[in-house]
XYZ file of C-alpha atoms in Angstrom:
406
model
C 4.858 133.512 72.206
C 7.260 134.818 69.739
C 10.297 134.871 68.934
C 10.660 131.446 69.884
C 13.557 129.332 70.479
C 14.346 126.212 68.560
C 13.940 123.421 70.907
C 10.247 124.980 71.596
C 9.546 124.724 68.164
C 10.658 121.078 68.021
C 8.838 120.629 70.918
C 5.780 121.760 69.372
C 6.502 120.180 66.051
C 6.676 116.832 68.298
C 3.318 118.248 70.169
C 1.540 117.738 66.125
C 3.601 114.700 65.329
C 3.278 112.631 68.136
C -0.712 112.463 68.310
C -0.033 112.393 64.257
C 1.712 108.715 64.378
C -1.007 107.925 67.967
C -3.616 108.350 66.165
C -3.110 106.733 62.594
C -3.478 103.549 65.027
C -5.143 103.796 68.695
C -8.748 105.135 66.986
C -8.241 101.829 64.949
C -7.264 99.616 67.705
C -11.491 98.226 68.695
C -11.290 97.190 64.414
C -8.300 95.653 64.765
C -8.087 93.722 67.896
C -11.709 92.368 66.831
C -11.675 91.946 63.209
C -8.009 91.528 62.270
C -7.260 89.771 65.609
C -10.354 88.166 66.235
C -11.144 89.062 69.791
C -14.618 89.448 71.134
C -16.262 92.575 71.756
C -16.117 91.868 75.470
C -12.915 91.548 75.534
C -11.957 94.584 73.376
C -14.292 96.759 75.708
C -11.831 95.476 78.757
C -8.740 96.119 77.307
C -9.340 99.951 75.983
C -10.536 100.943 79.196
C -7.651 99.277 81.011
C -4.901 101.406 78.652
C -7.290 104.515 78.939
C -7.156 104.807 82.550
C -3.426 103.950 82.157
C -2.725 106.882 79.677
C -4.858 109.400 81.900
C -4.232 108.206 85.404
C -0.496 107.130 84.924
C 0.551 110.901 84.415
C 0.683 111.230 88.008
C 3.630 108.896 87.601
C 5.239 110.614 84.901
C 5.004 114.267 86.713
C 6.881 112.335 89.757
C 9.107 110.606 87.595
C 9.875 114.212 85.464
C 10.134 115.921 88.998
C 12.739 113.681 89.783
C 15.296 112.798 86.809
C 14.260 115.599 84.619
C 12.370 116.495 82.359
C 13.997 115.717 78.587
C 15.117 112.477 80.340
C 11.401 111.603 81.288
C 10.461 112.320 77.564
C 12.897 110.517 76.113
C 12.425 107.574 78.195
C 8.611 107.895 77.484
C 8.974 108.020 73.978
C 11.201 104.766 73.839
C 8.461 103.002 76.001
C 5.864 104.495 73.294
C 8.301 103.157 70.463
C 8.612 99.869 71.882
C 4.633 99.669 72.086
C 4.505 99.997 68.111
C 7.011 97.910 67.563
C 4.873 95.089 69.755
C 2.018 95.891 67.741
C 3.666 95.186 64.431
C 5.262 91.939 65.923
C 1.519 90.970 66.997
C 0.368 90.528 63.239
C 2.353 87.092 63.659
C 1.295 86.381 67.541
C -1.377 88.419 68.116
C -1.319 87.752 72.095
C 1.547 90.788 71.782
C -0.891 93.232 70.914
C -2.698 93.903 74.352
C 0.806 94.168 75.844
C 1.781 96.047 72.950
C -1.433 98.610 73.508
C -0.686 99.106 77.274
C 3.095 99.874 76.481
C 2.085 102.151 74.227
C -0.272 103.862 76.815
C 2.173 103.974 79.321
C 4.189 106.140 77.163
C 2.035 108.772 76.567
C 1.070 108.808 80.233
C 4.689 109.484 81.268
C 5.335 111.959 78.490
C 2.841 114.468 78.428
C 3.492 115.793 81.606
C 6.908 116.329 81.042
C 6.178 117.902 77.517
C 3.784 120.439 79.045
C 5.921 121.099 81.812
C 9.265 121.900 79.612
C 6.353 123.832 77.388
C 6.214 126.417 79.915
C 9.636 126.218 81.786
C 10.647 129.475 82.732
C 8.089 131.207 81.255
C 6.060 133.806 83.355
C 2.967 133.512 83.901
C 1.123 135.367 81.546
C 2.328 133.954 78.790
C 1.755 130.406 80.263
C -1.441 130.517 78.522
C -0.337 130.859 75.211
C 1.845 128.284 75.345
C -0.009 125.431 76.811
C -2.441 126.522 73.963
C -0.183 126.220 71.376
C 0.810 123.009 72.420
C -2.651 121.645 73.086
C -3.631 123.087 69.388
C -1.038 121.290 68.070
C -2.380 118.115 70.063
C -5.475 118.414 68.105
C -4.572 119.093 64.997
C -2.010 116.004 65.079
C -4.994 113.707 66.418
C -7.395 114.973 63.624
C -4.830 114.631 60.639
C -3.872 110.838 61.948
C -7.004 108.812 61.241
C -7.465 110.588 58.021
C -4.259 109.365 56.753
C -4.780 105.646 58.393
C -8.384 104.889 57.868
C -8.133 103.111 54.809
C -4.803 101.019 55.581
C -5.160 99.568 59.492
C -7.274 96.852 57.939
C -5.871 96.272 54.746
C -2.184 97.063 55.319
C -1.526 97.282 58.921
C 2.250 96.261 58.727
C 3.214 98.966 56.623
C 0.853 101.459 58.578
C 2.931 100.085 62.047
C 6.270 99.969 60.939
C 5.812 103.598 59.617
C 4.661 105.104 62.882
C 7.406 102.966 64.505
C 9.700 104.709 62.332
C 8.371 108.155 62.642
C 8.854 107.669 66.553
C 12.203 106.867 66.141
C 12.790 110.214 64.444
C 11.269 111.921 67.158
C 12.606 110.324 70.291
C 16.123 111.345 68.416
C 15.430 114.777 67.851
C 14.409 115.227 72.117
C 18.078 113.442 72.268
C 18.753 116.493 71.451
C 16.628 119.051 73.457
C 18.542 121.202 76.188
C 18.228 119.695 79.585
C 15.263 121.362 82.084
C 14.266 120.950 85.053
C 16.613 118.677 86.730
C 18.533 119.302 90.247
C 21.285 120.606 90.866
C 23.752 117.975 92.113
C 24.589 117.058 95.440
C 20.845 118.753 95.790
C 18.848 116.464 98.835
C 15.292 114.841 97.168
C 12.313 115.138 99.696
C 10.200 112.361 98.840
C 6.965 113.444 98.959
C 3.740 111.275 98.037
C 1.894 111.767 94.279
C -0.845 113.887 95.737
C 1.485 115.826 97.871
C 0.555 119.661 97.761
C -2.312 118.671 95.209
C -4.444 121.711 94.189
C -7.590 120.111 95.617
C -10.850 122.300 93.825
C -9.217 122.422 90.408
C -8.040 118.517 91.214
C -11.626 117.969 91.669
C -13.452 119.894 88.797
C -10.936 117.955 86.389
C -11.959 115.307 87.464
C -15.573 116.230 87.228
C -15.287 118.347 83.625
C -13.933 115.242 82.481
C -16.559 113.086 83.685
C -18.789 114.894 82.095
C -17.087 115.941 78.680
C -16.582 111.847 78.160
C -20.396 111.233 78.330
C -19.832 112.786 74.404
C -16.548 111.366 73.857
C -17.497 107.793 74.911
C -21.103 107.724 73.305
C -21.202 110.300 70.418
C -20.177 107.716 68.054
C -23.120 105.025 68.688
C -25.261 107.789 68.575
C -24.296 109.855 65.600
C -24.068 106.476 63.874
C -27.640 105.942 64.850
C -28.865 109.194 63.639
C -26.461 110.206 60.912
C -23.876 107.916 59.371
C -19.969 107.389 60.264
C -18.752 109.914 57.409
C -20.947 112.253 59.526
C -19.800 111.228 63.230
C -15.948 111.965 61.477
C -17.387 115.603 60.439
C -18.552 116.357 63.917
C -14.778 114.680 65.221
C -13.053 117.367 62.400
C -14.926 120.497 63.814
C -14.676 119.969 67.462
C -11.084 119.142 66.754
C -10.844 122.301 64.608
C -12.283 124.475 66.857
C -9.670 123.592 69.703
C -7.038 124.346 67.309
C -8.461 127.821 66.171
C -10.384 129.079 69.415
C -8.278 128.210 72.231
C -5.181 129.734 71.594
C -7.052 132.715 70.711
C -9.069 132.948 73.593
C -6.292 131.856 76.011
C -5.302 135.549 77.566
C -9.281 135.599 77.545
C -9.117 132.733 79.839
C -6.058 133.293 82.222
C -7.894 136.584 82.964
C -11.511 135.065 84.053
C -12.350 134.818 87.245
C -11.783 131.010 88.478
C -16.127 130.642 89.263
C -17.013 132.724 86.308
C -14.476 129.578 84.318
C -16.138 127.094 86.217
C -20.136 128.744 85.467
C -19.063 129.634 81.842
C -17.342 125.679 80.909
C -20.365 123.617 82.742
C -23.082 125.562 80.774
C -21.745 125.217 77.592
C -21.105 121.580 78.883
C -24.386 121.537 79.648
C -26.638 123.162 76.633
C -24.182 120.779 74.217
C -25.234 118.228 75.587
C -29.034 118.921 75.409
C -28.617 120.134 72.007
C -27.560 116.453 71.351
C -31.171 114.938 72.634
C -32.535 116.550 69.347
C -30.418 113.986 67.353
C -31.049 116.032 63.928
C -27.623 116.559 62.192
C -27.434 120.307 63.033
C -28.477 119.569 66.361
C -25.090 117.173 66.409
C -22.909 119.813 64.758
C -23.984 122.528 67.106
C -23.853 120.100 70.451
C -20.261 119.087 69.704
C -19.187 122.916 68.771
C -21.335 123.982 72.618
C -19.212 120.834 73.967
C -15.843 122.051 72.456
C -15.875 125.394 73.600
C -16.964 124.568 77.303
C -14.076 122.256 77.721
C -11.811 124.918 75.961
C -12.285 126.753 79.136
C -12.346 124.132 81.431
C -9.643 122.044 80.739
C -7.327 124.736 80.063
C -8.472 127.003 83.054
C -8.153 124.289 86.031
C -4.672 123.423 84.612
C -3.852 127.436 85.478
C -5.306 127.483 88.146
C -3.521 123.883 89.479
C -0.800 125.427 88.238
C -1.238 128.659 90.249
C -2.487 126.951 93.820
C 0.347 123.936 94.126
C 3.560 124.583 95.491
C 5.015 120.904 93.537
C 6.551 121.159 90.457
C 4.802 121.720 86.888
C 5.381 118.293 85.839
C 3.869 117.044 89.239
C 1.028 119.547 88.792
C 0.420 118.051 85.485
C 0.866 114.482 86.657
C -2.247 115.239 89.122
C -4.702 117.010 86.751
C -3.887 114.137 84.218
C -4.952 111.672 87.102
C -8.041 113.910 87.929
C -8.879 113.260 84.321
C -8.486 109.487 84.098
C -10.607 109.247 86.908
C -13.335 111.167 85.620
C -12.935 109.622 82.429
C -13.005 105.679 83.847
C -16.115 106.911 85.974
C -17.712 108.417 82.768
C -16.994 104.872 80.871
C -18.557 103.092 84.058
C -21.534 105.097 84.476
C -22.482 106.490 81.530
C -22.320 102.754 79.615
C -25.093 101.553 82.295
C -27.307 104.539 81.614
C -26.740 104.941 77.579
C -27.607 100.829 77.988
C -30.946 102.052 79.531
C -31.423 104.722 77.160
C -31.243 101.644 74.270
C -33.807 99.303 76.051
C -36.000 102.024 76.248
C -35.710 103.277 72.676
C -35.343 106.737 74.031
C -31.138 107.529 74.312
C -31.840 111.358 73.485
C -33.002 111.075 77.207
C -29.479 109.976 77.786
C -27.854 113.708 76.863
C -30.890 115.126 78.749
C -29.515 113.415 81.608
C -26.035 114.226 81.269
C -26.817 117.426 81.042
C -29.179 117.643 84.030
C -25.714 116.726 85.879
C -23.878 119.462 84.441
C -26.263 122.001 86.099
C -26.445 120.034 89.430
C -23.081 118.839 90.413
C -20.812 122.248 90.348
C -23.013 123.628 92.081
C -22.490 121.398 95.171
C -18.580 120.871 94.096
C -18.746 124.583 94.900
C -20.555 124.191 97.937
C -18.433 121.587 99.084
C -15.011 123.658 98.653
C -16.917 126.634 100.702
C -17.635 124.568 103.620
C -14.025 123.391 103.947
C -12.644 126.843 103.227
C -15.345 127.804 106.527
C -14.159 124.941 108.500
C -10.086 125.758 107.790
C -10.949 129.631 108.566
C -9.050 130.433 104.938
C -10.073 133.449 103.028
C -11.544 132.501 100.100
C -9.443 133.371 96.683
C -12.970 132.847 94.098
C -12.204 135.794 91.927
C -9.026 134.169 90.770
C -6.654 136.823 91.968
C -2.990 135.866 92.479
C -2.648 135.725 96.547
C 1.112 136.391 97.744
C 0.894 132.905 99.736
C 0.043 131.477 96.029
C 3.776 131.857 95.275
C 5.955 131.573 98.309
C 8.574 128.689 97.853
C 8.029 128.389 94.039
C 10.626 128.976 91.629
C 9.620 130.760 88.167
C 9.155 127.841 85.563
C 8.824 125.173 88.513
């Protein structure tokens, strides 16, 4: 990665601070809206899954948008979207209708950003450095998402209007400092756009196994906390948050060559087991059993989620941004199915008295459903008479019509 410029370090900088000021206030935002603003539960369950699926699923938005104006312009209009979300939430300590508005905007902002951020991340860079840098940035990620609730956690409840008005602030700072950023990836002018629907050219097997990593990976993230709560405590639930957070930071960018290299099945069979013997580990429900489930979890979706963006990456002939637009909509669909699903069998799990059968279950599908993605992709490739590519090596018709850093 090194040396590297200075707008990739801002970038990067922006990477940490942005999920910094996210996440002194979204992980807050069930507290809030029911305690401070007095919503029921039922109503606060509707809301975050609306502005989830909008901060997954709209990236397929934001890649057309970035594929089209640019990408700094994207950002910078994402980030004063974002900005205008936090300064809706601070306005909806005095009418607190604002704040659902306010959460959406907010979610719309990060859906049309990150795209465009991993996308100018990797801009002319070849490809095997790609890796590296959509590590770094996704370590950063992490580490900015870990460091936010433990600055917040003690003010969203006692001083939220201090806590808003400084995360308004510190996205000020930041959508001026992309003001700055060199411009990338905008046409030429004069230059003719083909308009071309948001799944145009979409990589379809690593479309699908996002979607279907992230279906499964959200069993943990949408449950863990009920259950660790149940078992363990919250202080402990926030230990088990730290290391899976830590060990994307550490591990990933690390392993990243590691990963670029690996055969695209051996990513697939590698990511779903460790998917898969987390989340048994979990059934236990001792608190080493949670530490080591989450740490299994982690380091399956290090490969996964990083691997099927490569490989996306490698397959489409669309843009980056695009590319990224799709994989984030492959993982808001996965995620909303995950919410769906997984809530009506975690619900049985409760009834029953038995929710270690719930992990069981979860990981049952891990085993079962690559398999037949797998199977699935074969029988097309059979039908379409295409050679198949499953060892992951780059294919000359991979790369015809794409421009390096595109």
């Amino acid at each position: 990665m090194f040396p590297l410029s200075g707008p990739l370090r801002f970038l990067l900088l922006s990477s940490f601070l942005i999920p910094l000021g996210s996440f002194m206030v979204l992980p807050f935002m069930s507290v809030f809206l029911h305690e401070r603003l007095g919503m029921g539960l039922g109503t606060v369950g509707v809301v975050l899954a609306v502005a989830s699926l909008v901060q997954f699923s709209g990236g397929v938005v934001g890649g057309a948008l970035a594929d089209r104006i640019g990408l700094r312009r994207t950002m910078l209009w994402a980030l004063v979207v974002r900005t205008a979300g936090f300064v809706g939430l601070l306005l909806a300590l005095r009418w607190p209708p604002l704040a659902v508005g306010a959460l959406v905007l907010t979610c719309c902002g990060a859906a049309l950003y990150l795209p465009a951020n991993k996308a100018y991340l990797v801009h002319g860079v070849d490809e095997e450095r790609r890796p590296a840098f959509l590590s770094a940035g996704n370590a950063a990620l992490n580490a900015g998402m870990a460091v936010g609730p433990l600055i917040a956690g003690s003010f969203v409840l006692s001083s939220p209007g201090w806590l808003f008005a400084a995360v308004t602030a510190l996205f000020l700072a930041v959508t001026a400092g992309h003001a700055g950023l060199p411009a990338a990836g905008e046409r030429p002018p004069g230059t003719e756009v083909t308009r071309q629907g948001l799944l145009a050219g979409v990589a379809v097997l690593p479309f699908a196994a996002n979607a279907l990593a992230f279906y499964l990976y959200f069993h943990f993230q949408h449950f863990l906390a009920v259950y660790a709560v149940e078992q363990a405590s919250s202080e402990f639930y926030s230990l088990v948050l730290l290391l899976c957070f830590t060990l994307v930071i550490v591990v990933q960018p690390l392993a990243s060559g590691l990963i670029r290299r690996m055969p695209y099945a051996l990513a697939l069979t590698v990511g779903f087991a460790g998917l898969a013997a987390g989340l048994a580990v979990l059934a236990v429900g001792s608190r080493a059993a949670l530490l080591a489930g989450g740490a299994l979890i982690t380091l399956g979706d290090i490969v996964l989620f990083l691997k099927n963006d490569l490989e996306a990456l490698r397959r489409s002939p669309r843009s980056d941004a695009v590319v990224f637009g799709q994989q984030r909509l492959a993982a808001g669909l996965g995620a909303c199915a995950s919410g769906v699903l997984g809530g009506q069998l975690y619900g049985l799990g409760e009834g029953a008295g038995h929710t270690g059968w719930f992990w069981l279950l979860a990981a049952a599908q891990c085993l079962l459903l690559p398999p037949l993605l797998l199977l699935l992709r074969r029988h097309a490739e059979r039908r379409m008479q295409v050679p198949s590519d499953e060892e992951g090596a780059l294919k000359p018709h991979d790369t015809d019509g794409r421009v390096p850093g595109r």
